[in-house]
Amino acid sequence: MSKTILILPGDGIGPEIIAEAVKVLECLRDDFGLAIEMQQALVGGCAYDATGSPLPEETLNQAKAADAVLLGAVGGAKWEPLPIAVRPEKGLLGLRAGLGLFANLRPAILYPQLAAASTLKPDVVAGLDLMIIRELTGGIYFGQPRGVETLDSGERRGFNTLVYSESEIERICRVAFDIAMKRNKRVCSVDKANVLEATELWREVATQVGQDYPEVELSHMYVDNAAMQLVRAPKQFDVMVTTNMFGDILSDCAAMLTGSIGMLPSAALNESGQGMYEPIHGSAPDIAGKGVANPLATILSVAMMLRYSLAAPEQAERIEKAVEKVLDQGLRSADLASPGATTVGTAAMGDAVVAALREAR
Ligand code: IPM
Ligand code: MG
């Protein structure tokens, strides 16, 4: 039976990079027997412009009915004056909450072909392969109460709430330990247990879950130290698991270790393995419409989708091999331009991946 993929191009460079990922999916469908059906819908600023909502009900319903969602990016300067409740980002957060996508997998891998792209010394990052597991539907992003209130004095006060229940912590920690079992069997749980009670509980629950995984070595780290360790000696980490906001911050930091945020995919999964896949980078309004964005993070997000939601790991491997091949050929998008390499645009990069897939037939 064929699987349904909902495609959400979004804003900025979203439509450009998604077009290349769709080429790859079409190639797998037409040449490699992948049974899929694709639908498209609106999310983010373009959805707000068309319907007044960054997440139209129809889009959410289509997403719920799909086996997986592929998202480009949302947001841009045009919508910055809008109140938070209808900002493009709200579309993304609404999808995460609406689909219950609590587990965010953000790998940071340094491709040997791109070793020179990092701002860190090559020996610090060579061979880097770490996985950040970010809790995605709880914590301060969603905690109540929240808002801005006016005090009797007339001064305004803004507030948000960091809240985690034991079950929320437990399920994300299980994801981290399960993934560590398939990797190098080390989990570092990141918190601020010396200051925040919610993360004191986090540490306690992480420790309890760890008892079910005697083969996995569990360590704990305060988030400030973790940020420092990520740039000091990132290869000490295998799997990191952390809260929604700490994960947001640390994953940007980890992405830049590889020098190429344009290369990194991500997955957001719910209890039933349904997932939303997107590149880690954003909508990059400064280069939107120019045809120069790097589509590889989105194409690699398709690989994660095939592996985690569509039970097609052999198709995922095809994509990953094809991406390595185009890197070996010396093709680079503008973000990774380097002397001796050939700089190509978004569409040419997508075409090269498709050609590499076909050649491997
Ligand atoms: C991310 C982004 C989002 C987040 C924004 C766009 C809402 O930064 O996916 O990391 O903060 O989660
Ligand atoms: Mg972020």
PDB file of N, CA and C in Angstrom, residues 111-176:
ATOM      1  N   TYR A 111      30.800  15.627   7.465  1.00  0.00           N
ATOM      2  CA  TYR A 111      31.202  14.867   6.276  1.00  0.00           C
ATOM      3  C   TYR A 111      32.690  15.105   6.040  1.00  0.00           C
ATOM      4  N   PRO A 112      33.459  14.027   5.855  1.00  0.00           N
ATOM      5  CA  PRO A 112      34.899  14.207   5.675  1.00  0.00           C
ATOM      6  C   PRO A 112      35.212  15.150   4.513  1.00  0.00           C
ATOM      7  N   GLN A 113      34.333  15.124   3.499  1.00  0.00           N
ATOM      8  CA  GLN A 113      34.569  15.996   2.328  1.00  0.00           C
ATOM      9  C   GLN A 113      34.485  17.476   2.712  1.00  0.00           C
ATOM     10  N   LEU A 114      33.831  17.755   3.868  1.00  0.00           N
ATOM     11  CA  LEU A 114      33.589  19.149   4.245  1.00  0.00           C
ATOM     12  C   LEU A 114      34.380  19.561   5.478  1.00  0.00           C
ATOM     13  N   ALA A 115      35.404  18.773   5.810  1.00  0.00           N
ATOM     14  CA  ALA A 115      36.143  19.003   7.061  1.00  0.00           C
ATOM     15  C   ALA A 115      36.638  20.444   7.187  1.00  0.00           C
ATOM     16  N   ALA A 116      36.977  21.043   6.053  1.00  0.00           N
ATOM     17  CA  ALA A 116      37.544  22.391   6.115  1.00  0.00           C
ATOM     18  C   ALA A 116      36.481  23.458   6.359  1.00  0.00           C
ATOM     19  N   ALA A 117      35.200  23.068   6.296  1.00  0.00           N
ATOM     20  CA  ALA A 117      34.130  24.071   6.403  1.00  0.00           C
ATOM     21  C   ALA A 117      33.896  24.534   7.843  1.00  0.00           C
ATOM     22  N   SER A 118      34.319  23.733   8.807  1.00  0.00           N
ATOM     23  CA  SER A 118      34.081  24.103  10.202  1.00  0.00           C
ATOM     24  C   SER A 118      34.980  25.253  10.617  1.00  0.00           C
ATOM     25  N   THR A 119      34.462  26.070  11.541  1.00  0.00           N
ATOM     26  CA  THR A 119      35.293  27.147  12.079  1.00  0.00           C
ATOM     27  C   THR A 119      36.221  26.617  13.164  1.00  0.00           C
ATOM     28  N   LEU A 120      36.009  25.369  13.593  1.00  0.00           N
ATOM     29  CA  LEU A 120      36.897  24.766  14.593  1.00  0.00           C
ATOM     30  C   LEU A 120      38.043  24.035  13.906  1.00  0.00           C
ATOM     31  N   LYS A 121      39.086  23.797  14.685  1.00  0.00           N
ATOM     32  CA  LYS A 121      40.247  23.092  14.134  1.00  0.00           C
ATOM     33  C   LYS A 121      39.831  21.689  13.674  1.00  0.00           C
ATOM     34  N   PRO A 122      40.353  21.241  12.525  1.00  0.00           N
ATOM     35  CA  PRO A 122      39.947  19.946  11.969  1.00  0.00           C
ATOM     36  C   PRO A 122      40.054  18.794  12.980  1.00  0.00           C
ATOM     37  N   ASP A 123      41.108  18.772  13.827  1.00  0.00           N
ATOM     38  CA  ASP A 123      41.229  17.614  14.723  1.00  0.00           C
ATOM     39  C   ASP A 123      40.169  17.629  15.824  1.00  0.00           C
ATOM     40  N   VAL A 124      39.575  18.782  16.092  1.00  0.00           N
ATOM     41  CA  VAL A 124      38.508  18.845  17.101  1.00  0.00           C
ATOM     42  C   VAL A 124      37.217  18.230  16.556  1.00  0.00           C
ATOM     43  N   VAL A 125      36.983  18.390  15.251  1.00  0.00           N
ATOM     44  CA  VAL A 125      35.694  17.973  14.695  1.00  0.00           C
ATOM     45  C   VAL A 125      35.760  16.778  13.726  1.00  0.00           C
ATOM     46  N   ALA A 126      36.960  16.391  13.298  1.00  0.00           N
ATOM     47  CA  ALA A 126      37.055  15.291  12.329  1.00  0.00           C
ATOM     48  C   ALA A 126      36.357  14.056  12.880  1.00  0.00           C
ATOM     49  N   GLY A 127      35.486  13.477  12.083  1.00  0.00           N
ATOM     50  CA  GLY A 127      34.792  12.260  12.508  1.00  0.00           C
ATOM     51  C   GLY A 127      33.608  12.511  13.432  1.00  0.00           C
ATOM     52  N   LEU A 128      33.243  13.765  13.633  1.00  0.00           N
ATOM     53  CA  LEU A 128      32.128  14.077  14.540  1.00  0.00           C
ATOM     54  C   LEU A 128      30.835  13.401  14.088  1.00  0.00           C
ATOM     55  N   ASP A 129      30.158  12.740  15.007  1.00  0.00           N
ATOM     56  CA  ASP A 129      28.870  12.110  14.721  1.00  0.00           C
ATOM     57  C   ASP A 129      28.087  12.085  16.015  1.00  0.00           C
ATOM     58  N   LEU A 130      27.325  13.141  16.249  1.00  0.00           N
ATOM     59  CA  LEU A 130      26.558  13.168  17.497  1.00  0.00           C
ATOM     60  C   LEU A 130      25.088  13.366  17.205  1.00  0.00           C
ATOM     61  N   MET A 131      24.268  12.912  18.130  1.00  0.00           N
ATOM     62  CA  MET A 131      22.816  12.996  17.944  1.00  0.00           C
ATOM     63  C   MET A 131      22.221  13.734  19.129  1.00  0.00           C
ATOM     64  N   ILE A 132      21.599  14.874  18.834  1.00  0.00           N
ATOM     65  CA  ILE A 132      20.904  15.597  19.902  1.00  0.00           C
ATOM     66  C   ILE A 132      19.433  15.201  19.865  1.00  0.00           C
ATOM     67  N   ILE A 133      18.941  14.759  21.009  1.00  0.00           N
ATOM     68  CA  ILE A 133      17.521  14.435  21.128  1.00  0.00           C
ATOM     69  C   ILE A 133      16.881  15.542  21.951  1.00  0.00           C
ATOM     70  N   ARG A 134      16.065  16.318  21.293  1.00  0.00           N
ATOM     71  CA  ARG A 134      15.426  17.480  21.921  1.00  0.00           C
ATOM     72  C   ARG A 134      13.953  17.173  22.203  1.00  0.00           C
ATOM     73  N   GLU A 135      13.530  17.399  23.446  1.00  0.00           N
ATOM     74  CA  GLU A 135      12.097  17.282  23.756  1.00  0.00           C
ATOM     75  C   GLU A 135      11.403  18.410  23.012  1.00  0.00           C
ATOM     76  N   LEU A 136      10.258  18.127  22.348  1.00  0.00           N
ATOM     77  CA  LEU A 136       9.755  19.119  21.402  1.00  0.00           C
ATOM     78  C   LEU A 136       8.330  19.619  21.651  1.00  0.00           C
ATOM     79  N   THR A 137       7.623  19.031  22.579  1.00  0.00           N
ATOM     80  CA  THR A 137       6.226  19.478  22.761  1.00  0.00           C
ATOM     81  C   THR A 137       5.941  19.956  24.181  1.00  0.00           C
ATOM     82  N   GLY A 138       6.997  20.143  24.973  1.00  0.00           N
ATOM     83  CA  GLY A 138       6.772  20.572  26.354  1.00  0.00           C
ATOM     84  C   GLY A 138       7.720  21.691  26.735  1.00  0.00           C
ATOM     85  N   GLY A 139       7.978  21.779  28.049  1.00  0.00           N
ATOM     86  CA  GLY A 139       8.920  22.774  28.536  1.00  0.00           C
ATOM     87  C   GLY A 139       8.403  24.192  28.387  1.00  0.00           C
ATOM     88  N   ILE A 140       9.314  25.118  28.383  1.00  0.00           N
ATOM     89  CA  ILE A 140       8.944  26.543  28.416  1.00  0.00           C
ATOM     90  C   ILE A 140       8.282  26.990  27.117  1.00  0.00           C
ATOM     91  N   TYR A 141       8.453  26.232  26.041  1.00  0.00           N
ATOM     92  CA  TYR A 141       7.800  26.597  24.786  1.00  0.00           C
ATOM     93  C   TYR A 141       6.275  26.522  24.902  1.00  0.00           C
ATOM     94  N   PHE A 142       5.799  25.583  25.720  1.00  0.00           N
ATOM     95  CA  PHE A 142       4.354  25.349  25.760  1.00  0.00           C
ATOM     96  C   PHE A 142       3.744  25.562  27.140  1.00  0.00           C
ATOM     97  N   GLY A 143       4.593  25.764  28.183  1.00  0.00           N
ATOM     98  CA  GLY A 143       4.090  25.832  29.561  1.00  0.00           C
ATOM     99  C   GLY A 143       3.113  26.971  29.808  1.00  0.00           C
ATOM    100  N   GLN A 144       2.137  26.717  30.641  1.00  0.00           N
ATOM    101  CA  GLN A 144       1.183  27.743  31.072  1.00  0.00           C
ATOM    102  C   GLN A 144       1.417  28.024  32.548  1.00  0.00           C
ATOM    103  N   PRO A 145       1.184  29.217  33.074  1.00  0.00           N
ATOM    104  CA  PRO A 145       0.727  30.381  32.315  1.00  0.00           C
ATOM    105  C   PRO A 145       1.837  31.059  31.528  1.00  0.00           C
ATOM    106  N   ARG A 146       1.424  31.860  30.559  1.00  0.00           N
ATOM    107  CA  ARG A 146       2.364  32.617  29.753  1.00  0.00           C
ATOM    108  C   ARG A 146       1.684  33.905  29.312  1.00  0.00           C
ATOM    109  N   GLY A 147       2.446  34.895  29.025  1.00  0.00           N
ATOM    110  CA  GLY A 147       1.844  36.123  28.512  1.00  0.00           C
ATOM    111  C   GLY A 147       2.570  37.357  28.975  1.00  0.00           C
ATOM    112  N   VAL A 148       1.920  38.500  28.720  1.00  0.00           N
ATOM    113  CA  VAL A 148       2.429  39.782  29.203  1.00  0.00           C
ATOM    114  C   VAL A 148       1.273  40.430  29.955  1.00  0.00           C
ATOM    115  N   GLU A 149       1.512  40.834  31.195  1.00  0.00           N
ATOM    116  CA  GLU A 149       0.433  41.448  31.977  1.00  0.00           C
ATOM    117  C   GLU A 149       0.869  42.845  32.423  1.00  0.00           C
ATOM    118  N   THR A 150      -0.120  43.684  32.712  1.00  0.00           N
ATOM    119  CA  THR A 150       0.186  45.026  33.199  1.00  0.00           C
ATOM    120  C   THR A 150      -0.052  45.072  34.704  1.00  0.00           C
ATOM    121  N   LEU A 151       0.972  45.451  35.414  1.00  0.00           N
ATOM    122  CA  LEU A 151       0.874  45.512  36.886  1.00  0.00           C
ATOM    123  C   LEU A 151       0.139  46.792  37.309  1.00  0.00           C
ATOM    124  N   ASP A 152      -0.242  46.839  38.587  1.00  0.00           N
ATOM    125  CA  ASP A 152      -0.948  48.017  39.103  1.00  0.00           C
ATOM    126  C   ASP A 152      -0.119  49.280  38.884  1.00  0.00           C
ATOM    127  N   SER A 153       1.198  49.118  38.960  1.00  0.00           N
ATOM    128  CA  SER A 153       2.078  50.279  38.783  1.00  0.00           C
ATOM    129  C   SER A 153       2.061  50.793  37.345  1.00  0.00           C
ATOM    130  N   GLY A 154       1.464  50.000  36.437  1.00  0.00           N
ATOM    131  CA  GLY A 154       1.464  50.387  35.027  1.00  0.00           C
ATOM    132  C   GLY A 154       2.597  49.749  34.248  1.00  0.00           C
ATOM    133  N   GLU A 155       3.552  49.154  34.999  1.00  0.00           N
ATOM    134  CA  GLU A 155       4.662  48.475  34.326  1.00  0.00           C
ATOM    135  C   GLU A 155       4.156  47.146  33.769  1.00  0.00           C
ATOM    136  N   ARG A 156       4.694  46.747  32.620  1.00  0.00           N
ATOM    137  CA  ARG A 156       4.289  45.446  32.073  1.00  0.00           C
ATOM    138  C   ARG A 156       5.276  44.363  32.476  1.00  0.00           C
ATOM    139  N   ARG A 157       4.781  43.152  32.592  1.00  0.00           N
ATOM    140  CA  ARG A 157       5.640  42.035  32.991  1.00  0.00           C
ATOM    141  C   ARG A 157       5.349  40.848  32.076  1.00  0.00           C
ATOM    142  N   GLY A 158       6.408  40.281  31.507  1.00  0.00           N
ATOM    143  CA  GLY A 158       6.247  39.123  30.642  1.00  0.00           C
ATOM    144  C   GLY A 158       6.623  37.862  31.401  1.00  0.00           C
ATOM    145  N   PHE A 159       5.920  36.758  31.124  1.00  0.00           N
ATOM    146  CA  PHE A 159       6.235  35.528  31.861  1.00  0.00           C
ATOM    147  C   PHE A 159       5.961  34.288  31.021  1.00  0.00           C
ATOM    148  N   ASN A 160       6.803  33.284  31.224  1.00  0.00           N
ATOM    149  CA  ASN A 160       6.623  31.957  30.631  1.00  0.00           C
ATOM    150  C   ASN A 160       6.925  30.936  31.709  1.00  0.00           C
ATOM    151  N   THR A 161       6.472  29.709  31.496  1.00  0.00           N
ATOM    152  CA  THR A 161       6.582  28.702  32.546  1.00  0.00           C
ATOM    153  C   THR A 161       7.323  27.475  32.034  1.00  0.00           C
ATOM    154  N   LEU A 162       8.328  27.061  32.768  1.00  0.00           N
ATOM    155  CA  LEU A 162       9.033  25.826  32.422  1.00  0.00           C
ATOM    156  C   LEU A 162       8.417  24.680  33.217  1.00  0.00           C
ATOM    157  N   VAL A 163       7.748  23.788  32.520  1.00  0.00           N
ATOM    158  CA  VAL A 163       7.086  22.695  33.236  1.00  0.00           C
ATOM    159  C   VAL A 163       7.306  21.373  32.504  1.00  0.00           C
ATOM    160  N   TYR A 164       7.649  20.346  33.266  1.00  0.00           N
ATOM    161  CA  TYR A 164       7.789  18.991  32.722  1.00  0.00           C
ATOM    162  C   TYR A 164       7.193  17.975  33.681  1.00  0.00           C
ATOM    163  N   SER A 165       6.366  17.084  33.158  1.00  0.00           N
ATOM    164  CA  SER A 165       5.853  15.987  33.987  1.00  0.00           C
ATOM    165  C   SER A 165       6.801  14.794  33.860  1.00  0.00           C
ATOM    166  N   GLU A 166       6.702  13.887  34.832  1.00  0.00           N
ATOM    167  CA  GLU A 166       7.577  12.702  34.796  1.00  0.00           C
ATOM    168  C   GLU A 166       7.399  11.923  33.497  1.00  0.00           C
ATOM    169  N   SER A 167       6.144  11.788  33.061  1.00  0.00           N
ATOM    170  CA  SER A 167       5.923  10.967  31.862  1.00  0.00           C
ATOM    171  C   SER A 167       6.527  11.627  30.623  1.00  0.00           C
ATOM    172  N   GLU A 168       6.478  12.945  30.572  1.00  0.00           N
ATOM    173  CA  GLU A 168       7.092  13.633  29.424  1.00  0.00           C
ATOM    174  C   GLU A 168       8.606  13.411  29.406  1.00  0.00           C
ATOM    175  N   ILE A 169       9.208  13.464  30.590  1.00  0.00           N
ATOM    176  CA  ILE A 169      10.669  13.278  30.654  1.00  0.00           C
ATOM    177  C   ILE A 169      11.016  11.830  30.322  1.00  0.00           C
ATOM    178  N   GLU A 170      10.210  10.934  30.896  1.00  0.00           N
ATOM    179  CA  GLU A 170      10.523   9.517  30.710  1.00  0.00           C
ATOM    180  C   GLU A 170      10.496   9.120  29.234  1.00  0.00           C
ATOM    181  N   ARG A 171       9.459   9.561  28.500  1.00  0.00           N
ATOM    182  CA  ARG A 171       9.350   9.082  27.113  1.00  0.00           C
ATOM    183  C   ARG A 171      10.473   9.622  26.233  1.00  0.00           C
ATOM    184  N   ILE A 172      10.906  10.868  26.478  1.00  0.00           N
ATOM    185  CA  ILE A 172      11.994  11.392  25.634  1.00  0.00           C
ATOM    186  C   ILE A 172      13.317  10.719  26.011  1.00  0.00           C
ATOM    187  N   CYS A 173      13.490  10.420  27.298  1.00  0.00           N
ATOM    188  CA  CYS A 173      14.724   9.734  27.696  1.00  0.00           C
ATOM    189  C   CYS A 173      14.768   8.333  27.093  1.00  0.00           C
ATOM    190  N   ARG A 174      13.605   7.668  27.037  1.00  0.00           N
ATOM    191  CA  ARG A 174      13.595   6.323  26.423  1.00  0.00           C
ATOM    192  C   ARG A 174      14.028   6.382  24.970  1.00  0.00           C
ATOM    193  N   VAL A 175      13.546   7.399  24.251  1.00  0.00           N
ATOM    194  CA  VAL A 175      13.955   7.554  22.850  1.00  0.00           C
ATOM    195  C   VAL A 175      15.475   7.682  22.785  1.00  0.00           C
ATOM    196  N   ALA A 176      16.038   8.504  23.684  1.00  0.00           N
ATOM    197  CA  ALA A 176      17.488   8.727  23.668  1.00  0.00           C
ATOM    198  C   ALA A 176      18.251   7.427  23.950  1.00  0.00           C
TER     199      ALA A 176
END
